[in-house]
PDB file of C-alpha atoms in Angstrom:
ATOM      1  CA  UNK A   2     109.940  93.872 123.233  1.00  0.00           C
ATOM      2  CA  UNK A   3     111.001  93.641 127.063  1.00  0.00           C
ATOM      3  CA  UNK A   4     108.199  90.400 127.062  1.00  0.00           C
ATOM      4  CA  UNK A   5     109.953  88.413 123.912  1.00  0.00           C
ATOM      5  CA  UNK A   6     113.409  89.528 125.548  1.00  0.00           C
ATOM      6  CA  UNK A   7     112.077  87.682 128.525  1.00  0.00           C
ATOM      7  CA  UNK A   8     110.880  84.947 126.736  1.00  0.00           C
ATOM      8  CA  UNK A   9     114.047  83.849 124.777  1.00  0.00           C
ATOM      9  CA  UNK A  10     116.058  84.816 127.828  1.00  0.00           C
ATOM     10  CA  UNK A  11     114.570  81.525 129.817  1.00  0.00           C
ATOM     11  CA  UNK A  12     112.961  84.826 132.142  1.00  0.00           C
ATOM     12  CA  UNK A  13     116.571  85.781 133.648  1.00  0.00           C
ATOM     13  CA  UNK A  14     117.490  81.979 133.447  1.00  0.00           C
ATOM     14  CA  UNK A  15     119.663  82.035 130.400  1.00  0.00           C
ATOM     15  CA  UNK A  16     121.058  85.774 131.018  1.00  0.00           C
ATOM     16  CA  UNK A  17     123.934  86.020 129.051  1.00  0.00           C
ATOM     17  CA  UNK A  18     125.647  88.843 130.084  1.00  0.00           C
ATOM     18  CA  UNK A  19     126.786  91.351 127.305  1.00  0.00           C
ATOM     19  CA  UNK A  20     125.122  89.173 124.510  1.00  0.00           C
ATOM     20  CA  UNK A  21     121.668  89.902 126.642  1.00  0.00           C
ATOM     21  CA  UNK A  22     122.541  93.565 126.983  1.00  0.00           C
ATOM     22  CA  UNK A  23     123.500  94.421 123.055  1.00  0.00           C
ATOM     23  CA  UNK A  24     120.757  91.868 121.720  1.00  0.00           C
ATOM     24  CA  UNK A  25     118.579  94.394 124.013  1.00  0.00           C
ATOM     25  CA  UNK A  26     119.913  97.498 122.614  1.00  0.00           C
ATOM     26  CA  UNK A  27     119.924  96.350 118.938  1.00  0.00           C
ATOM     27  CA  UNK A  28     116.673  95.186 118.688  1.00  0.00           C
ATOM     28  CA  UNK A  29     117.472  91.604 117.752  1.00  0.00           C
ATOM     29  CA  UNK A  30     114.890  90.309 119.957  1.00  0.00           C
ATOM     30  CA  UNK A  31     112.119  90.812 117.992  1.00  0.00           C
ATOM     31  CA  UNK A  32     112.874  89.708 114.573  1.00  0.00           C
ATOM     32  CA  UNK A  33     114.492  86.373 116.121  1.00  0.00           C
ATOM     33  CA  UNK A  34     111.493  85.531 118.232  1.00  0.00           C
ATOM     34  CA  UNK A  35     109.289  85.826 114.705  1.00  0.00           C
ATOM     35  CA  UNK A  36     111.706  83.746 112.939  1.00  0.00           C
ATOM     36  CA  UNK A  37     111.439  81.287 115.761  1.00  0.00           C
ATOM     37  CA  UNK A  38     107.474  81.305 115.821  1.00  0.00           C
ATOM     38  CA  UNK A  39     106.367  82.112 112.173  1.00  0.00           C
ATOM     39  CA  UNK A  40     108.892  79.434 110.303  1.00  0.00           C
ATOM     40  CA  UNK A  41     108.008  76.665 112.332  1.00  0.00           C
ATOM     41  CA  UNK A  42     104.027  77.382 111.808  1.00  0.00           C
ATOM     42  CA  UNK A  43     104.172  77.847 108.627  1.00  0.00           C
ATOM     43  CA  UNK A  44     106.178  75.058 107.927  1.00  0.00           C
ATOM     44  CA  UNK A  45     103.790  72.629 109.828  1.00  0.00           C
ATOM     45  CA  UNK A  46     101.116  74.327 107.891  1.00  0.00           C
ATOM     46  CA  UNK A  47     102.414  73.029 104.271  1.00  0.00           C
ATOM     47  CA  UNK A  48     103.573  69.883 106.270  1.00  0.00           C
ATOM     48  CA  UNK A  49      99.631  69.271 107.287  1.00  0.00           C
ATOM     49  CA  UNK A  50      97.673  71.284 104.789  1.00  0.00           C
ATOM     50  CA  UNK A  51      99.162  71.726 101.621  1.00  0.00           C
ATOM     51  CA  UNK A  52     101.117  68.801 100.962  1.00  0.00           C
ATOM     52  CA  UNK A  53      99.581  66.556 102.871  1.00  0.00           C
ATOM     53  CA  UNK A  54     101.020  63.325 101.031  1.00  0.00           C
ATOM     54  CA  UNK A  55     100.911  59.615 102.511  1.00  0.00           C
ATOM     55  CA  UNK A  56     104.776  59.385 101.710  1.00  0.00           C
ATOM     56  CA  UNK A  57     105.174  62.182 104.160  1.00  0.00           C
ATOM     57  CA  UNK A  58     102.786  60.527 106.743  1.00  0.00           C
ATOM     58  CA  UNK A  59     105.096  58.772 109.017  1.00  0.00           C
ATOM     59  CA  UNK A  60     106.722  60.325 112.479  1.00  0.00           C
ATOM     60  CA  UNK A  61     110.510  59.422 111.356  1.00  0.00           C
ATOM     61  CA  UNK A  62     110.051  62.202 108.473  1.00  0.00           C
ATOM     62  CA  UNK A  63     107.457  64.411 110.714  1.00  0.00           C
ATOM     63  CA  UNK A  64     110.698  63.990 113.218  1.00  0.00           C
ATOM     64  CA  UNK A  65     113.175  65.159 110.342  1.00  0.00           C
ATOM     65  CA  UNK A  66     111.124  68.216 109.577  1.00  0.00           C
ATOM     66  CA  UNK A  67     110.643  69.395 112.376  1.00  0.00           C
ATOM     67  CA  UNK A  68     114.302  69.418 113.635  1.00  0.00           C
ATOM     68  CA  UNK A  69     115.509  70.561 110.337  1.00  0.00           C
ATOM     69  CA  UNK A  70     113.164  73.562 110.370  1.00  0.00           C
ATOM     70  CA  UNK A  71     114.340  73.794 114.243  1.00  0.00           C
ATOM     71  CA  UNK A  72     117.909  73.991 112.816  1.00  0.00           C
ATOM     72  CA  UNK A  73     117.361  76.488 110.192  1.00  0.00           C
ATOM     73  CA  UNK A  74     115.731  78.691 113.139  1.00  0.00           C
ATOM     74  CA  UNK A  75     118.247  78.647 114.841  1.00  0.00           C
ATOM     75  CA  UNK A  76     120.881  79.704 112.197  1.00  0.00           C
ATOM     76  CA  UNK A  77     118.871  81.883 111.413  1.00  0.00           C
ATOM     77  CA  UNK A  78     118.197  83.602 114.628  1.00  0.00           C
ATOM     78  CA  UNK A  79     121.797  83.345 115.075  1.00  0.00           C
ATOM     79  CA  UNK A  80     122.946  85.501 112.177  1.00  0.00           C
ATOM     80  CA  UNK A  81     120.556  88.177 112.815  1.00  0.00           C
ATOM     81  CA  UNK A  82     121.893  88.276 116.172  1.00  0.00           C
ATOM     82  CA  UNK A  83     125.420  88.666 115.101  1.00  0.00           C
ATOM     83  CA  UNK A  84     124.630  91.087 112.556  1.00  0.00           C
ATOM     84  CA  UNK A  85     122.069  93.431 115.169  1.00  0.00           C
ATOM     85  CA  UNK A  86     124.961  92.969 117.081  1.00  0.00           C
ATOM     86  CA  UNK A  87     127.917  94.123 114.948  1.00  0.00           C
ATOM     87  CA  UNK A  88     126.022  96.939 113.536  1.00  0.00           C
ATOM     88  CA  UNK A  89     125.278  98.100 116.711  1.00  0.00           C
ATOM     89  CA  UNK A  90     128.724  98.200 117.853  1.00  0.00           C
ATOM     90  CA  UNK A  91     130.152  99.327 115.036  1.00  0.00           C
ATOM     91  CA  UNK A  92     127.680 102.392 115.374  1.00  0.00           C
ATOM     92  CA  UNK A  93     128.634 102.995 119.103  1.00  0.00           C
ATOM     93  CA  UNK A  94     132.408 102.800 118.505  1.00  0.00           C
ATOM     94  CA  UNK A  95     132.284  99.559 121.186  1.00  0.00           C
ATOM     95  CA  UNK A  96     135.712  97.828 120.294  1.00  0.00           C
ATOM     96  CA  UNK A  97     135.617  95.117 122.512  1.00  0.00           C
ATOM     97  CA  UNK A  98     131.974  93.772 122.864  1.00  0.00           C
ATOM     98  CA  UNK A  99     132.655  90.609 125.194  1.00  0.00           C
ATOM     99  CA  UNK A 100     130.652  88.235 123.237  1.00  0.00           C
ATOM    100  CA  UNK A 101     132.123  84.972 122.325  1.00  0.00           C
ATOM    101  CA  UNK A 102     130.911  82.179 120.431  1.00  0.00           C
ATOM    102  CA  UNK A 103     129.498  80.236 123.589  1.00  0.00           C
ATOM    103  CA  UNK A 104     126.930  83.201 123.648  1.00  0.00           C
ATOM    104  CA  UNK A 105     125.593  82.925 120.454  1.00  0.00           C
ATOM    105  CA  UNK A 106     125.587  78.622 120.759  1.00  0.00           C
ATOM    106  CA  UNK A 107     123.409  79.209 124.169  1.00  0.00           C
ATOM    107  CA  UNK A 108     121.213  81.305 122.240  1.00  0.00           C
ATOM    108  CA  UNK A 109     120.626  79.314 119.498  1.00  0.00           C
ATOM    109  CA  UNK A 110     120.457  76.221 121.395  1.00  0.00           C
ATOM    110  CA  UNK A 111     117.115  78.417 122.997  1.00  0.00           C
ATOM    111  CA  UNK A 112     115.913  79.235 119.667  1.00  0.00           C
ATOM    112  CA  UNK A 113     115.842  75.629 118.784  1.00  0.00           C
ATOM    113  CA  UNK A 114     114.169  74.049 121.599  1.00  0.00           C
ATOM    114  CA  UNK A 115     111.799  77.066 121.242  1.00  0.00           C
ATOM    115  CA  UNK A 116     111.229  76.679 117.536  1.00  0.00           C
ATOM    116  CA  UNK A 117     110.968  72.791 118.175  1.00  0.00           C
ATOM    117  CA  UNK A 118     108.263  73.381 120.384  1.00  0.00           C
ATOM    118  CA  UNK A 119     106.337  75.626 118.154  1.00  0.00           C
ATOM    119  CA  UNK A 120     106.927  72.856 115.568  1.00  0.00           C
ATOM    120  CA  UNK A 121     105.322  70.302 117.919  1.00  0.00           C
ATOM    121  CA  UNK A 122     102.282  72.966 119.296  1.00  0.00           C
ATOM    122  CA  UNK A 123     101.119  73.791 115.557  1.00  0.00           C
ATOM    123  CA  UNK A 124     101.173  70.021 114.789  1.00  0.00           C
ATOM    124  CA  UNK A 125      98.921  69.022 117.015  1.00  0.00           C
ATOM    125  CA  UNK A 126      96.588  72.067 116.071  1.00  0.00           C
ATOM    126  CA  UNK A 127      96.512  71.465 112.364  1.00  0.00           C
ATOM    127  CA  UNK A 128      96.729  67.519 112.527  1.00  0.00           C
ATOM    128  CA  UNK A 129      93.644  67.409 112.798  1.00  0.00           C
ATOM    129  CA  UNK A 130      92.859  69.623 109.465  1.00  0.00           C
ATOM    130  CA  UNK A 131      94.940  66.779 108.078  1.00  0.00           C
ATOM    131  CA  UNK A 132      93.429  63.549 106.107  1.00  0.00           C
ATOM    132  CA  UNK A 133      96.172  61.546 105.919  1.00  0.00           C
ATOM    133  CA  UNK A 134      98.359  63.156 108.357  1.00  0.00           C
ATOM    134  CA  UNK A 135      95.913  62.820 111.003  1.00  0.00           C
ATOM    135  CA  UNK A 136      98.052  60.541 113.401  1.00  0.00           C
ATOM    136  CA  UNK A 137     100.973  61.896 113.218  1.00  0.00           C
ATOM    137  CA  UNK A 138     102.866  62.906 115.548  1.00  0.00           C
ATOM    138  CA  UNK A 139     100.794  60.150 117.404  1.00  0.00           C
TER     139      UNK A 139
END
């Protein structure tokens, strides 16, 4: 866990303080870094393989699915935070945690770019498993 910590912490780049610390000592680390690499695999995967549609094959809606399933990442990695975090506090007694809303927009501006470039890696691996997909991205 210390490694994905790391990882969605920019390595001690984007240390946030508090947020880092309770994220750390909740365990939220974990389950946001799958989020952020499973959903944008697997959603590349039905983009490539199981659809696989010539409406679909064209980089403006490639573009659109990969930042929406960037967005929903990031929501998504965003709530679990806040709840790790608020059931971990409320657990410890901790009234006054000293994370703010900037916190969880840094981190979920991380998640995104992260989960974007997840998006981007597993097209160009299963592009090519593709038949009418094949050139997209390019």
């Amino acid at each position: 866990m210390d490694i994905i910590s790391e990882i969605l912490e920019l390595f001690g780049a984007a240390y946030l303080g508090d947020f880092s610390k309770y994220m750390f000592q909740s365990g939220a680390y974990s389950p946001v870094f799958y989020v952020m690499l499973l959903l944008p695999i697997i959603v590349a995967f039905v983009y490539y393989i199981v659809l696989d549609h010539i409406l679909l094959a064209n980089v403006k809606k490639w573009l659109t699915i990969g930042t929406t399933t960037s967005a929903v990442a990031a929501l998504v990695g965003v709530f679990i935070a806040n709840t790790k975090i608020n059931s971990f506090t409320f657990a410890q007694s901790i009234p006054d945690t000293g994370v703010g809303s900037a916190n969880f927009l840094s981190f979920g501006f991380i998640v995104f770019a992260y989960s974007a470039l997840f998006f981007f890696l597993a097209s160009l691996i299963l592009k090519s498993f593709s038949s009418r997909s094949r050139n997209i991205p390019f």
